[in-house]
Amino acid sequence: MPDTVRPTVLFVCVHNAGRSQMAAAFLTHLAGDRVQVRSAGSTPADAVNPSVVTAMAEVGIDISAETPKVLTVDAVRASDVVITMGCGDTCPVFPGKRYLDWQLPDPAGQGIDAVRPIRDEIERRIRTLIGEITVP
């Protein structure tokens, strides 16, 4: 049963090792317990991208213990907002959910200098999202 007090947000990218991990970490960090946060990948990697871990540490958010998770139909069904980041048609669609597709460069294989602007854009979008989905 969905949590009626707190919206549930699911971030999905292919490997759940970069963009979706950063987005989930920012939302958890900035919204606290006002939002339930999940992330997953259609084809999860073995580990979170080390450049992503470093980039997030630079802004005071430790995601070194996170692990990529596989996308499940149940995770989508249990979410109020589903934000995809390049997973294409692999994300199941259910009526009554809010779907957003954030077109962001993939940090896979990129160094820290390439990851920083992606991180900063994700943070900007998360701050906007919080204002749209939470009650002050």
PDB file of C-alpha atoms in Angstrom:
ATOM      1  CA  MET A   1       0.000   0.000   0.000  1.00  0.00           C
ATOM      2  CA  PRO A   2       1.505   3.381  -0.965  1.00  0.00           C
ATOM      3  CA  ASP A   3       2.565   5.732   1.795  1.00  0.00           C
ATOM      4  CA  THR A   4      -0.069   8.480   1.662  1.00  0.00           C
ATOM      5  CA  VAL A   5       1.888  10.849   3.888  1.00  0.00           C
ATOM      6  CA  ARG A   6       5.218  10.719   2.054  1.00  0.00           C
ATOM      7  CA  PRO A   7       5.535  10.525  -1.716  1.00  0.00           C
ATOM      8  CA  THR A   8       7.730   7.711  -2.994  1.00  0.00           C
ATOM      9  CA  VAL A   9      10.191   8.577  -5.749  1.00  0.00           C
ATOM     10  CA  LEU A  10      11.995   5.968  -7.849  1.00  0.00           C
ATOM     11  CA  PHE A  11      15.046   6.928  -9.910  1.00  0.00           C
ATOM     12  CA  VAL A  12      15.873   4.587 -12.776  1.00  0.00           C
ATOM     13  CA  CYS A  13      18.892   4.440 -15.085  1.00  0.00           C
ATOM     14  CA  VAL A  14      20.465   1.537 -16.923  1.00  0.00           C
ATOM     15  CA  HIS A  15      23.253   0.620 -14.498  1.00  0.00           C
ATOM     16  CA  ASN A  16      22.039   2.276 -11.258  1.00  0.00           C
ATOM     17  CA  ALA A  17      25.669   3.268 -10.777  1.00  0.00           C
ATOM     18  CA  GLY A  18      25.686   6.996 -11.536  1.00  0.00           C
ATOM     19  CA  ARG A  19      22.804   9.347 -12.276  1.00  0.00           C
ATOM     20  CA  SER A  20      20.116   7.486 -10.329  1.00  0.00           C
ATOM     21  CA  GLN A  21      22.439   7.015  -7.351  1.00  0.00           C
ATOM     22  CA  MET A  22      23.271  10.745  -7.277  1.00  0.00           C
ATOM     23  CA  ALA A  23      19.607  11.700  -7.605  1.00  0.00           C
ATOM     24  CA  ALA A  24      18.522   9.329  -4.823  1.00  0.00           C
ATOM     25  CA  ALA A  25      21.301  10.576  -2.547  1.00  0.00           C
ATOM     26  CA  PHE A  26      20.449  14.243  -3.147  1.00  0.00           C
ATOM     27  CA  LEU A  27      16.737  13.652  -2.554  1.00  0.00           C
ATOM     28  CA  THR A  28      17.423  11.717   0.655  1.00  0.00           C
ATOM     29  CA  HIS A  29      19.902  14.383   1.822  1.00  0.00           C
ATOM     30  CA  LEU A  30      17.723  17.397   0.990  1.00  0.00           C
ATOM     31  CA  ALA A  31      14.208  16.115   1.738  1.00  0.00           C
ATOM     32  CA  GLY A  32      15.020  13.855   4.680  1.00  0.00           C
ATOM     33  CA  ASP A  33      12.068  11.803   5.855  1.00  0.00           C
ATOM     34  CA  ARG A  34       9.520  13.838   3.865  1.00  0.00           C
ATOM     35  CA  VAL A  35      10.071  11.556   0.864  1.00  0.00           C
ATOM     36  CA  GLN A  36      10.677   7.830   0.447  1.00  0.00           C
ATOM     37  CA  VAL A  37      13.485   7.293  -2.064  1.00  0.00           C
ATOM     38  CA  ARG A  38      14.367   4.299  -4.216  1.00  0.00           C
ATOM     39  CA  SER A  39      16.739   3.781  -7.120  1.00  0.00           C
ATOM     40  CA  ALA A  40      17.266   0.908  -9.520  1.00  0.00           C
ATOM     41  CA  GLY A  41      18.694  -0.045 -12.879  1.00  0.00           C
ATOM     42  CA  SER A  42      17.395  -2.071 -15.792  1.00  0.00           C
ATOM     43  CA  THR A  43      20.849  -3.718 -16.051  1.00  0.00           C
ATOM     44  CA  PRO A  44      22.584  -2.926 -12.744  1.00  0.00           C
ATOM     45  CA  ALA A  45      26.372  -2.613 -12.630  1.00  0.00           C
ATOM     46  CA  ASP A  46      28.497  -4.439 -10.086  1.00  0.00           C
ATOM     47  CA  ALA A  47      29.321  -1.245  -8.179  1.00  0.00           C
ATOM     48  CA  VAL A  48      28.614   2.477  -8.071  1.00  0.00           C
ATOM     49  CA  ASN A  49      30.885   4.503 -10.387  1.00  0.00           C
ATOM     50  CA  PRO A  50      33.940   5.614  -8.324  1.00  0.00           C
ATOM     51  CA  SER A  51      33.917   9.079  -9.943  1.00  0.00           C
ATOM     52  CA  VAL A  52      30.288   9.472  -8.841  1.00  0.00           C
ATOM     53  CA  VAL A  53      31.189   8.475  -5.262  1.00  0.00           C
ATOM     54  CA  THR A  54      34.020  11.058  -5.289  1.00  0.00           C
ATOM     55  CA  ALA A  55      31.833  13.803  -6.798  1.00  0.00           C
ATOM     56  CA  MET A  56      29.149  13.272  -4.160  1.00  0.00           C
ATOM     57  CA  ALA A  57      31.750  13.221  -1.356  1.00  0.00           C
ATOM     58  CA  GLU A  58      32.863  16.674  -2.548  1.00  0.00           C
ATOM     59  CA  VAL A  59      29.408  18.024  -1.633  1.00  0.00           C
ATOM     60  CA  GLY A  60      29.315  16.167   1.679  1.00  0.00           C
ATOM     61  CA  ILE A  61      27.204  13.160   0.688  1.00  0.00           C
ATOM     62  CA  ASP A  62      28.672   9.691   1.228  1.00  0.00           C
ATOM     63  CA  ILE A  63      27.305   7.071  -1.169  1.00  0.00           C
ATOM     64  CA  SER A  64      30.285   4.708  -0.885  1.00  0.00           C
ATOM     65  CA  ALA A  65      28.145   2.011   0.757  1.00  0.00           C
ATOM     66  CA  GLU A  66      25.441   2.057  -1.951  1.00  0.00           C
ATOM     67  CA  THR A  67      25.076  -0.849  -4.356  1.00  0.00           C
ATOM     68  CA  PRO A  68      23.271  -0.957  -7.701  1.00  0.00           C
ATOM     69  CA  LYS A  69      19.854  -2.633  -7.500  1.00  0.00           C
ATOM     70  CA  VAL A  70      17.759  -4.303 -10.172  1.00  0.00           C
ATOM     71  CA  LEU A  71      14.589  -2.587 -11.349  1.00  0.00           C
ATOM     72  CA  THR A  72      11.452  -4.524 -10.397  1.00  0.00           C
ATOM     73  CA  VAL A  73       7.830  -4.083 -11.401  1.00  0.00           C
ATOM     74  CA  ASP A  74       6.957  -3.917  -7.693  1.00  0.00           C
ATOM     75  CA  ALA A  75       9.315  -0.945  -7.168  1.00  0.00           C
ATOM     76  CA  VAL A  76       7.573   0.966  -9.958  1.00  0.00           C
ATOM     77  CA  ARG A  77       4.113  -0.008  -8.712  1.00  0.00           C
ATOM     78  CA  ALA A  78       4.984   1.195  -5.184  1.00  0.00           C
ATOM     79  CA  SER A  79       6.224   4.598  -6.366  1.00  0.00           C
ATOM     80  CA  ASP A  80       4.300   7.837  -6.856  1.00  0.00           C
ATOM     81  CA  VAL A  81       6.926   9.464  -9.071  1.00  0.00           C
ATOM     82  CA  VAL A  82       9.211   7.548 -11.450  1.00  0.00           C
ATOM     83  CA  ILE A  83      12.145   9.459 -12.906  1.00  0.00           C
ATOM     84  CA  THR A  84      13.993   7.742 -15.716  1.00  0.00           C
ATOM     85  CA  MET A  85      17.451   8.731 -16.856  1.00  0.00           C
ATOM     86  CA  GLY A  86      18.087   6.962 -20.112  1.00  0.00           C
ATOM     87  CA  CYS A  87      16.511   3.564 -19.486  1.00  0.00           C
ATOM     88  CA  GLY A  88      14.278   3.907 -22.540  1.00  0.00           C
ATOM     89  CA  ASP A  89      11.410   1.467 -22.846  1.00  0.00           C
ATOM     90  CA  THR A  90      12.620  -0.919 -20.156  1.00  0.00           C
ATOM     91  CA  CYS A  91      10.702   0.892 -17.420  1.00  0.00           C
ATOM     92  CA  PRO A  92       7.185  -0.488 -16.872  1.00  0.00           C
ATOM     93  CA  VAL A  93       4.395   2.095 -17.002  1.00  0.00           C
ATOM     94  CA  PHE A  94       1.385   2.036 -14.679  1.00  0.00           C
ATOM     95  CA  PRO A  95      -1.579   4.419 -14.715  1.00  0.00           C
ATOM     96  CA  GLY A  96      -1.733   7.015 -11.956  1.00  0.00           C
ATOM     97  CA  LYS A  97       2.033   7.446 -11.623  1.00  0.00           C
ATOM     98  CA  ARG A  98       3.917  10.599 -12.505  1.00  0.00           C
ATOM     99  CA  TYR A  99       6.706   9.867 -14.979  1.00  0.00           C
ATOM    100  CA  LEU A 100       9.572  12.234 -15.739  1.00  0.00           C
ATOM    101  CA  ASP A 101      12.470  11.568 -18.083  1.00  0.00           C
ATOM    102  CA  TRP A 102      15.602  13.500 -17.253  1.00  0.00           C
ATOM    103  CA  GLN A 103      17.961  13.658 -20.221  1.00  0.00           C
ATOM    104  CA  LEU A 104      21.391  13.735 -18.611  1.00  0.00           C
ATOM    105  CA  PRO A 105      24.806  12.623 -19.864  1.00  0.00           C
ATOM    106  CA  ASP A 106      25.853   9.173 -18.644  1.00  0.00           C
ATOM    107  CA  PRO A 107      28.792   9.427 -16.218  1.00  0.00           C
ATOM    108  CA  ALA A 108      29.866   5.817 -16.962  1.00  0.00           C
ATOM    109  CA  GLY A 109      33.565   5.716 -17.758  1.00  0.00           C
ATOM    110  CA  GLN A 110      33.912   9.467 -17.143  1.00  0.00           C
ATOM    111  CA  GLY A 111      36.380  11.181 -14.850  1.00  0.00           C
ATOM    112  CA  ILE A 112      35.504  13.520 -12.017  1.00  0.00           C
ATOM    113  CA  ASP A 113      35.632  16.647 -14.220  1.00  0.00           C
ATOM    114  CA  ALA A 114      32.881  15.225 -16.431  1.00  0.00           C
ATOM    115  CA  VAL A 115      30.808  14.011 -13.462  1.00  0.00           C
ATOM    116  CA  ARG A 116      30.702  17.333 -11.552  1.00  0.00           C
ATOM    117  CA  PRO A 117      28.401  19.183 -14.003  1.00  0.00           C
ATOM    118  CA  ILE A 118      26.068  16.155 -14.143  1.00  0.00           C
ATOM    119  CA  ARG A 119      25.997  16.093 -10.322  1.00  0.00           C
ATOM    120  CA  ASP A 120      25.236  19.810 -10.149  1.00  0.00           C
ATOM    121  CA  GLU A 121      22.407  19.557 -12.698  1.00  0.00           C
ATOM    122  CA  ILE A 122      20.895  16.621 -10.792  1.00  0.00           C
ATOM    123  CA  GLU A 123      21.022  18.642  -7.558  1.00  0.00           C
ATOM    124  CA  ARG A 124      19.259  21.563  -9.275  1.00  0.00           C
ATOM    125  CA  ARG A 125      16.516  19.263 -10.581  1.00  0.00           C
ATOM    126  CA  ILE A 126      16.114  17.576  -7.184  1.00  0.00           C
ATOM    127  CA  ARG A 127      15.632  20.942  -5.450  1.00  0.00           C
ATOM    128  CA  THR A 128      12.874  21.779  -7.968  1.00  0.00           C
ATOM    129  CA  LEU A 129      11.301  18.328  -7.545  1.00  0.00           C
ATOM    130  CA  ILE A 130      11.162  18.665  -3.746  1.00  0.00           C
ATOM    131  CA  GLY A 131       9.178  21.869  -4.127  1.00  0.00           C
ATOM    132  CA  GLU A 132       6.719  20.092  -6.435  1.00  0.00           C
ATOM    133  CA  ILE A 133       6.074  16.924  -4.438  1.00  0.00           C
ATOM    134  CA  THR A 134       6.385  17.780  -0.739  1.00  0.00           C
ATOM    135  CA  VAL A 135       4.245  19.638   1.724  1.00  0.00           C
ATOM    136  CA  PRO A 136       6.301  22.278   3.559  1.00  0.00           C
TER     137      PRO A 136
END
